[in-house]
Amino acid sequence: MSKPRIDPVRWQAPPVDPLPEFPTAQITLVSVPGGEPEDVVVDADGHLWTGAIDGSIVALEPGGGGPRTVGNTGGRPLGLAFARDGRLLVCDSPRGLLALDTHTGRFDTLVDTVNGRTLQFCSNVTETADGTVYFTESTSAFTVADYLGAILEARGRGNLYRLDTDGTVTTVLDGLYFANGLTPTADGSALVFAETQGRRLSKYWLTGRRAGTVTPLVVNLPAMPDNLSTGADGRIWCAMVTPANPIADRLAAGPPLLRKMVWRLPKRLQPKPEAVVWAVAFDPDTGDAVAGLRTTHPAFSMVTGLTESDGRLWMGSIGAPYLGCVDLEATRL
Protein backbone atom coordinates (compact mmCIF):
# COMPACT_ATOMS: atom_id res chain seq x y z
CA MET A 1 0.00 0.00 0.00
CA SER A 2 1.23 3.51 -0.78
CA LYS A 3 1.95 5.83 2.08
CA PRO A 4 -0.25 8.85 2.69
CA ARG A 5 1.35 12.18 1.98
CA ILE A 6 2.73 14.28 4.80
CA ASP A 7 2.67 18.06 5.10
CA PRO A 8 5.51 18.92 7.49
CA VAL A 9 6.21 22.32 9.01
CA ARG A 10 9.24 23.70 10.82
CA TRP A 11 8.78 23.01 14.50
CA GLN A 12 10.90 23.79 17.52
CA ALA A 13 10.98 20.83 19.89
CA PRO A 14 10.84 21.59 23.61
CA PRO A 15 14.07 21.62 25.61
CA VAL A 16 14.99 18.65 27.76
CA ASP A 17 14.97 18.84 31.55
CA PRO A 18 16.69 15.99 33.41
CA LEU A 19 14.85 13.58 35.67
CA PRO A 20 16.33 11.83 38.70
CA GLU A 21 18.47 8.74 38.27
CA PHE A 22 16.08 5.82 38.51
CA PRO A 23 16.92 2.36 39.81
CA THR A 24 17.13 -0.69 37.61
CA ALA A 25 14.84 -3.59 38.44
CA GLN A 26 14.50 -7.28 37.68
CA ILE A 27 11.87 -7.64 34.96
CA THR A 28 9.62 -10.68 34.68
CA LEU A 29 8.19 -11.31 31.21
CA VAL A 30 4.81 -12.84 30.39
CA SER A 31 4.11 -13.87 26.80
CA VAL A 32 0.99 -12.38 25.20
CA PRO A 33 -0.74 -14.13 22.27
CA GLY A 34 -0.86 -11.82 19.27
CA GLY A 35 2.20 -9.83 20.36
CA GLU A 36 3.05 -6.22 21.21
CA PRO A 37 0.55 -5.55 24.05
CA GLU A 38 0.31 -1.75 23.79
CA ASP A 39 -1.62 -1.06 27.01
CA VAL A 40 -2.46 -3.02 30.14
CA VAL A 41 -5.26 -2.54 32.69
CA VAL A 42 -6.58 -4.48 35.68
CA ASP A 43 -10.20 -5.39 36.42
CA ALA A 44 -11.87 -5.52 39.83
CA ASP A 45 -10.86 -9.17 40.29
CA GLY A 46 -7.19 -8.57 39.51
CA HIS A 47 -7.23 -9.98 35.97
CA LEU A 48 -4.92 -8.24 33.50
CA TRP A 49 -6.27 -7.10 30.13
CA THR A 50 -4.30 -6.04 27.09
CA GLY A 51 -4.63 -5.56 23.33
CA ALA A 52 -2.28 -7.21 20.83
CA ILE A 53 -1.01 -6.08 17.45
CA ASP A 54 -3.10 -8.74 15.67
CA GLY A 55 -6.28 -7.17 17.08
CA SER A 56 -6.75 -9.61 19.96
CA ILE A 57 -8.01 -8.57 23.37
CA VAL A 58 -6.28 -10.87 25.85
CA ALA A 59 -7.13 -11.53 29.49
CA LEU A 60 -4.62 -12.99 31.94
CA GLU A 61 -5.12 -14.42 35.40
CA PRO A 62 -3.93 -12.35 38.38
CA GLY A 63 -0.16 -12.56 38.33
CA GLY A 64 -0.08 -13.00 34.55
CA GLY A 65 -1.01 -16.65 34.09
CA GLY A 66 -3.36 -18.44 31.70
CA PRO A 67 -3.71 -15.91 28.86
CA ARG A 68 -6.89 -16.27 26.83
CA THR A 69 -8.14 -14.33 23.83
CA VAL A 70 -11.57 -12.84 24.51
CA GLY A 71 -12.20 -11.05 21.21
CA ASN A 72 -10.62 -9.37 18.22
CA THR A 73 -11.26 -5.80 17.13
CA GLY A 74 -10.19 -6.32 13.53
CA GLY A 75 -7.91 -3.30 13.93
CA ARG A 76 -5.14 -2.32 16.33
CA PRO A 77 -6.27 -1.98 19.97
CA LEU A 78 -4.41 0.73 21.87
CA GLY A 79 -5.49 2.40 25.14
CA LEU A 80 -7.90 0.52 27.43
CA ALA A 81 -10.08 1.35 30.45
CA PHE A 82 -12.89 -0.31 32.31
CA ALA A 83 -16.29 1.38 32.34
CA ARG A 84 -18.57 1.43 35.36
CA ASP A 85 -20.82 -1.20 33.76
CA GLY A 86 -17.92 -3.65 33.51
CA ARG A 87 -17.34 -3.33 29.79
CA LEU A 88 -13.82 -2.79 28.55
CA LEU A 89 -13.41 0.47 26.64
CA VAL A 90 -11.01 -0.03 23.75
CA CYS A 91 -9.32 2.62 21.62
CA ASP A 92 -8.67 1.10 18.22
CA SER A 93 -7.00 2.47 15.11
CA PRO A 94 -8.71 2.74 12.71
CA ARG A 95 -11.98 1.34 14.15
CA GLY A 96 -12.53 4.07 16.75
CA LEU A 97 -13.77 3.86 20.33
CA LEU A 98 -15.23 0.44 21.12
CA ALA A 99 -16.77 -1.28 24.14
CA LEU A 100 -16.18 -4.99 24.77
CA ASP A 101 -18.53 -7.25 26.72
CA THR A 102 -15.86 -9.26 28.51
CA HIS A 103 -18.22 -12.23 28.98
CA THR A 104 -19.42 -12.66 25.41
CA GLY A 105 -16.59 -11.08 23.41
CA ARG A 106 -19.04 -8.79 21.64
CA PHE A 107 -17.88 -5.33 20.57
CA ASP A 108 -20.08 -2.25 20.30
CA THR A 109 -18.86 0.82 18.44
CA LEU A 110 -19.26 3.91 20.61
CA VAL A 111 -17.57 6.49 18.34
CA ASP A 112 -16.16 6.04 14.84
CA THR A 113 -16.69 9.52 13.44
CA VAL A 114 -16.29 13.02 14.85
CA ASN A 115 -17.89 15.99 13.09
CA GLY A 116 -18.44 13.85 10.00
CA ARG A 117 -14.79 12.74 9.88
CA THR A 118 -13.52 9.22 10.51
CA LEU A 119 -11.82 8.83 13.86
CA GLN A 120 -8.35 7.84 12.67
CA PHE A 121 -6.18 7.28 15.70
CA CYS A 122 -8.19 6.80 18.88
CA SER A 123 -5.44 6.53 21.48
CA ASN A 124 -6.56 6.40 25.13
CA VAL A 125 -9.76 6.56 27.16
CA THR A 126 -11.17 6.94 30.65
CA GLU A 127 -14.61 7.19 32.23
CA THR A 128 -15.46 9.57 35.07
CA ALA A 129 -17.79 8.87 37.99
CA ASP A 130 -20.82 10.39 36.25
CA GLY A 131 -20.48 8.09 33.23
CA THR A 132 -18.84 10.63 30.94
CA VAL A 133 -16.17 9.13 28.71
CA TYR A 134 -13.11 11.11 27.64
CA PHE A 135 -10.78 9.90 24.92
CA THR A 136 -7.81 11.14 22.92
CA GLU A 137 -7.00 11.07 19.22
CA SER A 138 -3.27 11.26 18.56
CA THR A 139 -3.70 12.75 15.09
CA SER A 140 -6.63 13.35 12.78
CA ALA A 141 -4.47 12.74 9.70
CA PHE A 142 -3.03 9.24 10.13
CA THR A 143 -3.80 5.81 11.58
CA VAL A 144 -1.43 4.06 13.95
CA ALA A 145 0.14 2.23 11.01
CA ASP A 146 1.54 5.57 9.82
CA TYR A 147 2.27 7.15 13.21
CA LEU A 148 5.71 8.25 12.06
CA GLY A 149 4.02 10.49 9.51
CA ALA A 150 2.42 12.45 12.32
CA ILE A 151 5.76 12.85 14.10
CA LEU A 152 7.51 13.97 10.92
CA GLU A 153 4.75 16.47 10.11
CA ALA A 154 5.10 18.10 13.54
CA ARG A 155 1.60 19.55 13.36
CA GLY A 156 -0.74 19.82 16.32
CA ARG A 157 -3.48 17.56 14.99
CA GLY A 158 -4.29 15.77 18.27
CA ASN A 159 -7.54 16.08 20.19
CA LEU A 160 -9.28 15.37 23.48
CA TYR A 161 -12.95 14.46 23.17
CA ARG A 162 -15.88 13.98 25.56
CA LEU A 163 -18.59 11.38 25.01
CA ASP A 164 -21.66 12.23 27.07
CA THR A 165 -24.13 9.61 28.27
CA ASP A 166 -26.61 10.70 25.57
CA GLY A 167 -24.08 9.87 22.84
CA THR A 168 -23.04 13.45 22.09
CA VAL A 169 -19.36 13.85 21.20
CA THR A 170 -17.69 17.19 21.95
CA THR A 171 -14.17 18.37 21.12
CA VAL A 172 -12.74 19.46 24.46
CA LEU A 173 -9.23 20.35 23.27
CA ASP A 174 -7.58 20.46 19.87
CA GLY A 175 -4.18 21.43 18.51
CA LEU A 176 -2.41 18.85 20.69
CA TYR A 177 0.97 17.44 19.67
CA PHE A 178 0.22 13.71 19.43
CA ALA A 179 -2.33 13.37 22.23
CA ASN A 180 -1.89 10.05 23.95
CA GLY A 181 -2.24 8.81 27.55
CA LEU A 182 -5.22 9.86 29.68
CA THR A 183 -5.97 9.20 33.35
CA PRO A 184 -8.01 10.87 36.11
CA THR A 185 -6.51 12.23 39.30
CA ALA A 186 -7.43 10.17 42.34
CA ASP A 187 -9.87 12.82 43.59
CA GLY A 188 -11.56 13.18 40.21
CA SER A 189 -10.83 16.89 39.98
CA ALA A 190 -8.86 16.69 36.73
CA LEU A 191 -7.72 14.52 33.87
CA VAL A 192 -4.00 14.18 33.17
CA PHE A 193 -3.15 13.79 29.50
CA ALA A 194 0.10 13.25 27.63
CA GLU A 195 1.35 14.79 24.41
CA THR A 196 3.96 12.43 23.02
CA GLN A 197 5.56 14.86 20.59
CA GLY A 198 5.05 17.82 22.91
CA ARG A 199 6.87 15.83 25.63
CA ARG A 200 4.61 17.08 28.40
CA LEU A 201 1.82 16.11 30.78
CA SER A 202 -1.04 18.53 31.42
CA LYS A 203 -4.14 18.66 33.59
CA TYR A 204 -7.59 19.35 32.18
CA TRP A 205 -9.67 20.47 35.15
CA LEU A 206 -13.14 19.00 35.65
CA THR A 207 -14.17 20.71 38.89
CA GLY A 208 -13.61 23.88 40.88
CA ARG A 209 -12.75 27.37 39.73
CA ARG A 210 -10.36 26.03 37.07
CA ALA A 211 -12.93 23.70 35.48
CA GLY A 212 -12.57 23.66 31.71
CA THR A 213 -9.01 24.98 31.74
CA VAL A 214 -5.60 23.36 31.19
CA THR A 215 -2.54 23.73 33.39
CA PRO A 216 0.90 22.12 32.92
CA LEU A 217 1.92 19.26 35.20
CA VAL A 218 5.29 18.21 33.74
CA VAL A 219 7.04 19.86 30.79
CA ASN A 220 10.31 19.38 28.89
CA LEU A 221 10.36 15.64 29.45
CA PRO A 222 13.54 13.90 28.29
CA ALA A 223 11.50 11.16 26.62
CA MET A 224 8.30 10.60 24.65
CA PRO A 225 5.40 10.00 27.08
CA ASP A 226 2.82 7.41 26.10
CA ASN A 227 0.00 5.89 28.16
CA LEU A 228 -0.71 6.96 31.74
CA SER A 229 -2.31 5.38 34.78
CA THR A 230 -3.17 6.46 38.32
CA GLY A 231 -1.49 4.56 41.12
CA ALA A 232 -2.99 3.53 44.43
CA ASP A 233 -1.50 6.56 46.20
CA GLY A 234 -2.64 8.97 43.48
CA ARG A 235 0.68 9.18 41.67
CA ILE A 236 0.56 9.41 37.89
CA TRP A 237 2.49 6.67 36.12
CA CYS A 238 3.85 7.55 32.70
CA ALA A 239 5.22 5.12 30.14
CA MET A 240 8.30 6.66 28.52
CA VAL A 241 8.42 4.88 25.19
CA THR A 242 11.81 6.17 24.02
CA PRO A 243 14.25 8.98 24.90
CA ALA A 244 14.12 12.31 23.09
CA ASN A 245 16.27 12.21 19.96
CA PRO A 246 18.42 15.33 19.35
CA ILE A 247 18.81 14.46 15.67
CA ALA A 248 15.04 14.21 15.24
CA ASP A 249 14.63 17.53 17.05
CA ARG A 250 17.06 19.23 14.70
CA LEU A 251 15.31 17.66 11.74
CA ALA A 252 11.96 19.06 12.93
CA ALA A 253 13.43 22.57 13.02
CA GLY A 254 14.91 22.23 9.54
CA PRO A 255 13.51 22.32 6.01
CA PRO A 256 10.30 20.30 5.66
CA LEU A 257 11.66 18.73 2.45
CA LEU A 258 14.15 16.69 4.47
CA ARG A 259 11.35 15.05 6.44
CA LYS A 260 9.45 14.30 3.25
CA MET A 261 12.55 12.47 2.05
CA VAL A 262 12.77 10.49 5.31
CA TRP A 263 9.09 9.56 4.97
CA ARG A 264 9.67 8.17 1.47
CA LEU A 265 12.44 5.86 2.66
CA PRO A 266 11.64 2.16 3.12
CA LYS A 267 10.65 1.43 6.70
CA ARG A 268 13.84 -0.51 7.35
CA LEU A 269 15.88 2.61 6.55
CA GLN A 270 13.88 5.06 8.66
CA PRO A 271 15.19 6.11 12.08
CA LYS A 272 14.45 3.68 14.93
CA PRO A 273 13.61 4.60 18.51
CA GLU A 274 16.17 3.83 21.19
CA ALA A 275 15.34 0.60 23.02
CA VAL A 276 14.98 1.24 26.76
CA VAL A 277 12.66 0.25 29.60
CA TRP A 278 11.55 3.51 31.19
CA ALA A 279 8.63 4.39 33.45
CA VAL A 280 8.16 7.34 35.79
CA ALA A 281 5.60 8.18 38.47
CA PHE A 282 4.82 11.86 39.04
CA ASP A 283 3.20 13.63 41.96
CA PRO A 284 -0.25 14.72 40.72
CA ASP A 285 0.03 18.16 42.33
CA THR A 286 3.66 19.20 41.94
CA GLY A 287 4.75 17.16 38.93
CA ASP A 288 7.82 15.94 40.83
CA ALA A 289 9.12 12.49 39.93
CA VAL A 290 8.46 10.23 42.92
CA ALA A 291 9.26 6.75 41.59
CA GLY A 292 10.40 5.01 38.44
CA LEU A 293 12.82 2.71 36.70
CA ARG A 294 15.13 2.94 33.73
CA THR A 295 17.05 0.00 32.39
CA THR A 296 17.59 -2.16 29.31
CA HIS A 297 16.55 -5.74 28.65
CA PRO A 298 17.55 -7.98 25.74
CA ALA A 299 13.94 -9.03 25.04
CA PHE A 300 11.83 -6.10 26.26
CA SER A 301 11.74 -2.36 25.53
CA MET A 302 9.55 0.57 24.43
CA VAL A 303 7.11 0.71 27.34
CA THR A 304 3.77 2.10 26.14
CA GLY A 305 1.30 1.23 28.90
CA LEU A 306 1.46 0.48 32.61
CA THR A 307 -0.60 -0.20 35.70
CA GLU A 308 -0.15 -1.16 39.34
CA SER A 309 -1.51 -4.51 40.53
CA ASP A 310 -0.84 -6.54 43.67
CA GLY A 311 2.45 -4.87 44.52
CA ARG A 312 3.81 -4.94 40.98
CA LEU A 313 4.08 -2.52 38.12
CA TRP A 314 2.90 -4.13 34.88
CA MET A 315 4.13 -2.72 31.59
CA GLY A 316 2.93 -3.10 28.01
CA SER A 317 5.20 -2.69 25.00
CA ILE A 318 5.22 -2.16 21.24
CA GLY A 319 8.75 -3.53 21.10
CA ALA A 320 8.16 -7.07 22.39
CA PRO A 321 5.51 -9.84 22.51
CA TYR A 322 5.39 -9.63 26.31
CA LEU A 323 4.02 -7.85 29.29
CA GLY A 324 6.75 -7.02 31.75
CA CYS A 325 6.44 -6.56 35.50
CA VAL A 326 8.64 -5.37 38.34
CA ASP A 327 8.23 -5.17 42.09
CA LEU A 328 6.84 -1.74 42.96
CA GLU A 329 9.29 -1.50 45.84
CA ALA A 330 12.11 -1.60 43.30
CA THR A 331 10.86 1.67 41.74
CA ARG A 332 11.32 3.75 44.89
CA LEU A 333 13.71 6.68 44.58
PDB file of N, CA and C in Angstrom, residues 105-157:
ATOM      1  N   GLY A 105     -17.512 -11.447  24.470  1.00  0.00           N
ATOM      2  CA  GLY A 105     -16.586 -11.084  23.409  1.00  0.00           C
ATOM      3  C   GLY A 105     -17.183 -10.178  22.357  1.00  0.00           C
ATOM      4  N   ARG A 106     -18.388  -9.664  22.604  1.00  0.00           N
ATOM      5  CA  ARG A 106     -19.043  -8.785  21.635  1.00  0.00           C
ATOM      6  C   ARG A 106     -18.539  -7.362  21.772  1.00  0.00           C
ATOM      7  N   PHE A 107     -18.282  -6.734  20.608  1.00  0.00           N
ATOM      8  CA  PHE A 107     -17.880  -5.329  20.565  1.00  0.00           C
ATOM      9  C   PHE A 107     -19.038  -4.457  20.113  1.00  0.00           C
ATOM     10  N   ASP A 108     -19.182  -3.315  20.765  1.00  0.00           N
ATOM     11  CA  ASP A 108     -20.077  -2.252  20.296  1.00  0.00           C
ATOM     12  C   ASP A 108     -19.229  -1.042  19.936  1.00  0.00           C
ATOM     13  N   THR A 109     -19.557  -0.401  18.834  1.00  0.00           N
ATOM     14  CA  THR A 109     -18.860   0.815  18.441  1.00  0.00           C
ATOM     15  C   THR A 109     -19.518   2.004  19.127  1.00  0.00           C
ATOM     16  N   LEU A 110     -18.753   2.725  19.925  1.00  0.00           N
ATOM     17  CA  LEU A 110     -19.259   3.911  20.609  1.00  0.00           C
ATOM     18  C   LEU A 110     -19.066   5.164  19.763  1.00  0.00           C
ATOM     19  N   VAL A 111     -17.875   5.318  19.175  1.00  0.00           N
ATOM     20  CA  VAL A 111     -17.571   6.489  18.338  1.00  0.00           C
ATOM     21  C   VAL A 111     -16.653   6.041  17.206  1.00  0.00           C
ATOM     22  N   ASP A 112     -17.070   6.282  15.966  1.00  0.00           N
ATOM     23  CA  ASP A 112     -16.162   6.036  14.842  1.00  0.00           C
ATOM     24  C   ASP A 112     -16.036   7.236  13.916  1.00  0.00           C
ATOM     25  N   THR A 113     -16.837   8.265  14.175  1.00  0.00           N
ATOM     26  CA  THR A 113     -16.695   9.516  13.444  1.00  0.00           C
ATOM     27  C   THR A 113     -16.841  10.689  14.409  1.00  0.00           C
ATOM     28  N   VAL A 114     -16.187  11.784  14.081  1.00  0.00           N
ATOM     29  CA  VAL A 114     -16.294  13.021  14.853  1.00  0.00           C
ATOM     30  C   VAL A 114     -16.497  14.157  13.856  1.00  0.00           C
ATOM     31  N   ASN A 115     -17.582  14.877  14.003  1.00  0.00           N
ATOM     32  CA  ASN A 115     -17.895  15.987  13.088  1.00  0.00           C
ATOM     33  C   ASN A 115     -17.854  15.545  11.628  1.00  0.00           C
ATOM     34  N   GLY A 116     -18.371  14.348  11.362  1.00  0.00           N
ATOM     35  CA  GLY A 116     -18.437  13.849   9.999  1.00  0.00           C
ATOM     36  C   GLY A 116     -17.135  13.294   9.460  1.00  0.00           C
ATOM     37  N   ARG A 117     -16.098  13.240  10.292  1.00  0.00           N
ATOM     38  CA  ARG A 117     -14.789  12.737   9.881  1.00  0.00           C
ATOM     39  C   ARG A 117     -14.493  11.435  10.612  1.00  0.00           C
ATOM     40  N   THR A 118     -13.882  10.491   9.898  1.00  0.00           N
ATOM     41  CA  THR A 118     -13.524   9.219  10.506  1.00  0.00           C
ATOM     42  C   THR A 118     -12.498   9.419  11.616  1.00  0.00           C
ATOM     43  N   LEU A 119     -12.748   8.788  12.737  1.00  0.00           N
ATOM     44  CA  LEU A 119     -11.817   8.826  13.860  1.00  0.00           C
ATOM     45  C   LEU A 119     -10.625   7.942  13.507  1.00  0.00           C
ATOM     46  N   GLN A 120      -9.485   8.550  13.232  1.00  0.00           N
ATOM     47  CA  GLN A 120      -8.347   7.837  12.673  1.00  0.00           C
ATOM     48  C   GLN A 120      -7.506   7.101  13.700  1.00  0.00           C
ATOM     49  N   PHE A 121      -7.226   7.761  14.809  1.00  0.00           N
ATOM     50  CA  PHE A 121      -6.175   7.275  15.702  1.00  0.00           C
ATOM     51  C   PHE A 121      -6.623   7.457  17.146  1.00  0.00           C
ATOM     52  N   CYS A 122      -7.724   6.776  17.499  1.00  0.00           N
ATOM     53  CA  CYS A 122      -8.185   6.799  18.880  1.00  0.00           C
ATOM     54  C   CYS A 122      -7.094   6.191  19.747  1.00  0.00           C
ATOM     55  N   SER A 123      -6.686   6.898  20.800  1.00  0.00           N
ATOM     56  CA  SER A 123      -5.444   6.526  21.484  1.00  0.00           C
ATOM     57  C   SER A 123      -5.634   6.056  22.922  1.00  0.00           C
ATOM     58  N   ASN A 124      -6.370   6.814  23.742  1.00  0.00           N
ATOM     59  CA  ASN A 124      -6.563   6.403  25.126  1.00  0.00           C
ATOM     60  C   ASN A 124      -7.893   6.921  25.632  1.00  0.00           C
ATOM     61  N   VAL A 125      -8.385   6.329  26.728  1.00  0.00           N
ATOM     62  CA  VAL A 125      -9.756   6.564  27.161  1.00  0.00           C
ATOM     63  C   VAL A 125      -9.864   6.407  28.665  1.00  0.00           C
ATOM     64  N   THR A 126     -10.821   7.115  29.254  1.00  0.00           N
ATOM     65  CA  THR A 126     -11.169   6.937  30.653  1.00  0.00           C
ATOM     66  C   THR A 126     -12.619   7.333  30.849  1.00  0.00           C
ATOM     67  N   GLU A 127     -13.237   6.818  31.886  1.00  0.00           N
ATOM     68  CA  GLU A 127     -14.614   7.193  32.234  1.00  0.00           C
ATOM     69  C   GLU A 127     -14.620   7.816  33.620  1.00  0.00           C
ATOM     70  N   THR A 128     -15.356   8.915  33.778  1.00  0.00           N
ATOM     71  CA  THR A 128     -15.462   9.568  35.074  1.00  0.00           C
ATOM     72  C   THR A 128     -16.664   9.026  35.842  1.00  0.00           C
ATOM     73  N   ALA A 129     -16.792   9.450  37.093  1.00  0.00           N
ATOM     74  CA  ALA A 129     -17.794   8.874  37.989  1.00  0.00           C
ATOM     75  C   ALA A 129     -19.217   9.076  37.508  1.00  0.00           C
ATOM     76  N   ASP A 130     -19.455  10.121  36.724  1.00  0.00           N
ATOM     77  CA  ASP A 130     -20.816  10.394  36.247  1.00  0.00           C
ATOM     78  C   ASP A 130     -21.137   9.690  34.932  1.00  0.00           C
ATOM     79  N   GLY A 131     -20.238   8.824  34.462  1.00  0.00           N
ATOM     80  CA  GLY A 131     -20.481   8.088  33.231  1.00  0.00           C
ATOM     81  C   GLY A 131     -19.998   8.773  31.978  1.00  0.00           C
ATOM     82  N   THR A 132     -19.401   9.950  32.114  1.00  0.00           N
ATOM     83  CA  THR A 132     -18.843  10.632  30.944  1.00  0.00           C
ATOM     84  C   THR A 132     -17.543   9.957  30.541  1.00  0.00           C
ATOM     85  N   VAL A 133     -17.374   9.762  29.245  1.00  0.00           N
ATOM     86  CA  VAL A 133     -16.168   9.133  28.709  1.00  0.00           C
ATOM     87  C   VAL A 133     -15.335  10.194  28.004  1.00  0.00           C
ATOM     88  N   TYR A 134     -14.062  10.227  28.319  1.00  0.00           N
ATOM     89  CA  TYR A 134     -13.113  11.107  27.641  1.00  0.00           C
ATOM     90  C   TYR A 134     -12.126  10.230  26.879  1.00  0.00           C
ATOM     91  N   PHE A 135     -11.746  10.667  25.687  1.00  0.00           N
ATOM     92  CA  PHE A 135     -10.779   9.896  24.917  1.00  0.00           C
ATOM     93  C   PHE A 135      -9.940  10.822  24.049  1.00  0.00           C
ATOM     94  N   THR A 136      -8.742  10.349  23.733  1.00  0.00           N
ATOM     95  CA  THR A 136      -7.815  11.142  22.923  1.00  0.00           C
ATOM     96  C   THR A 136      -7.717  10.574  21.511  1.00  0.00           C
ATOM     97  N   GLU A 137      -7.360  11.447  20.583  1.00  0.00           N
ATOM     98  CA  GLU A 137      -7.001  11.074  19.222  1.00  0.00           C
ATOM     99  C   GLU A 137      -5.616  11.654  18.971  1.00  0.00           C
ATOM    100  N   SER A 138      -4.638  10.787  18.692  1.00  0.00           N
ATOM    101  CA  SER A 138      -3.267  11.255  18.557  1.00  0.00           C
ATOM    102  C   SER A 138      -3.112  12.218  17.397  1.00  0.00           C
ATOM    103  N   THR A 139      -3.734  11.890  16.269  1.00  0.00           N
ATOM    104  CA  THR A 139      -3.704  12.746  15.092  1.00  0.00           C
ATOM    105  C   THR A 139      -4.950  12.475  14.260  1.00  0.00           C
ATOM    106  N   SER A 140      -5.458  13.505  13.649  1.00  0.00           N
ATOM    107  CA  SER A 140      -6.626  13.355  12.784  1.00  0.00           C
ATOM    108  C   SER A 140      -6.241  12.993  11.360  1.00  0.00           C
ATOM    109  N   ALA A 141      -4.928  12.901  11.075  1.00  0.00           N
ATOM    110  CA  ALA A 141      -4.467  12.738   9.699  1.00  0.00           C
ATOM    111  C   ALA A 141      -3.965  11.337   9.372  1.00  0.00           C
ATOM    112  N   PHE A 142      -3.639  10.534  10.378  1.00  0.00           N
ATOM    113  CA  PHE A 142      -3.028   9.236  10.134  1.00  0.00           C
ATOM    114  C   PHE A 142      -3.597   8.186  11.078  1.00  0.00           C
ATOM    115  N   THR A 143      -3.521   6.919  10.670  1.00  0.00           N
ATOM    116  CA  THR A 143      -3.798   5.814  11.578  1.00  0.00           C
ATOM    117  C   THR A 143      -2.503   5.422  12.278  1.00  0.00           C
ATOM    118  N   VAL A 144      -2.616   4.499  13.204  1.00  0.00           N
ATOM    119  CA  VAL A 144      -1.434   4.062  13.946  1.00  0.00           C
ATOM    120  C   VAL A 144      -0.383   3.437  13.032  1.00  0.00           C
ATOM    121  N   ALA A 145      -0.822   2.847  11.930  1.00  0.00           N
ATOM    122  CA  ALA A 145       0.135   2.229  11.009  1.00  0.00           C
ATOM    123  C   ALA A 145       1.116   3.249  10.433  1.00  0.00           C
ATOM    124  N   ASP A 146       0.698   4.505  10.380  1.00  0.00           N
ATOM    125  CA  ASP A 146       1.538   5.568   9.823  1.00  0.00           C
ATOM    126  C   ASP A 146       1.858   6.628  10.866  1.00  0.00           C
ATOM    127  N   TYR A 147       2.038   6.190  12.121  1.00  0.00           N
ATOM    128  CA  TYR A 147       2.266   7.153  13.208  1.00  0.00           C
ATOM    129  C   TYR A 147       3.491   8.021  12.971  1.00  0.00           C
ATOM    130  N   LEU A 148       4.501   7.463  12.306  1.00  0.00           N
ATOM    131  CA  LEU A 148       5.708   8.252  12.062  1.00  0.00           C
ATOM    132  C   LEU A 148       5.405   9.463  11.190  1.00  0.00           C
ATOM    133  N   GLY A 149       4.413   9.341  10.324  1.00  0.00           N
ATOM    134  CA  GLY A 149       4.023  10.487   9.506  1.00  0.00           C
ATOM    135  C   GLY A 149       3.583  11.662  10.353  1.00  0.00           C
ATOM    136  N   ALA A 150       2.859  11.378  11.424  1.00  0.00           N
ATOM    137  CA  ALA A 150       2.420  12.451  12.316  1.00  0.00           C
ATOM    138  C   ALA A 150       3.596  13.109  13.015  1.00  0.00           C
ATOM    139  N   ILE A 151       4.581  12.301  13.435  1.00  0.00           N
ATOM    140  CA  ILE A 151       5.760  12.846  14.101  1.00  0.00           C
ATOM    141  C   ILE A 151       6.567  13.703  13.122  1.00  0.00           C
ATOM    142  N   LEU A 152       6.734  13.226  11.896  1.00  0.00           N
ATOM    143  CA  LEU A 152       7.511  13.971  10.918  1.00  0.00           C
ATOM    144  C   LEU A 152       6.805  15.263  10.502  1.00  0.00           C
ATOM    145  N   GLU A 153       5.485  15.237  10.453  1.00  0.00           N
ATOM    146  CA  GLU A 153       4.753  16.469  10.108  1.00  0.00           C
ATOM    147  C   GLU A 153       4.952  17.561  11.143  1.00  0.00           C
ATOM    148  N   ALA A 154       4.952  17.159  12.424  1.00  0.00           N
ATOM    149  CA  ALA A 154       5.097  18.104  13.540  1.00  0.00           C
ATOM    150  C   ALA A 154       3.984  19.141  13.549  1.00  0.00           C
ATOM    151  N   ARG A 155       2.783  18.684  13.278  1.00  0.00           N
ATOM    152  CA  ARG A 155       1.603  19.554  13.359  1.00  0.00           C
ATOM    153  C   ARG A 155       0.737  19.134  14.540  1.00  0.00           C
ATOM    154  N   GLY A 156       0.137  20.112  15.196  1.00  0.00           N
ATOM    155  CA  GLY A 156      -0.744  19.816  16.321  1.00  0.00           C
ATOM    156  C   GLY A 156      -2.107  19.377  15.835  1.00  0.00           C
ATOM    157  N   ARG A 157      -2.218  18.099  15.498  1.00  0.00           N
ATOM    158  CA  ARG A 157      -3.482  17.557  14.991  1.00  0.00           C
ATOM    159  C   ARG A 157      -4.156  16.624  16.002  1.00  0.00           C
TER     160      ARG A 157
END
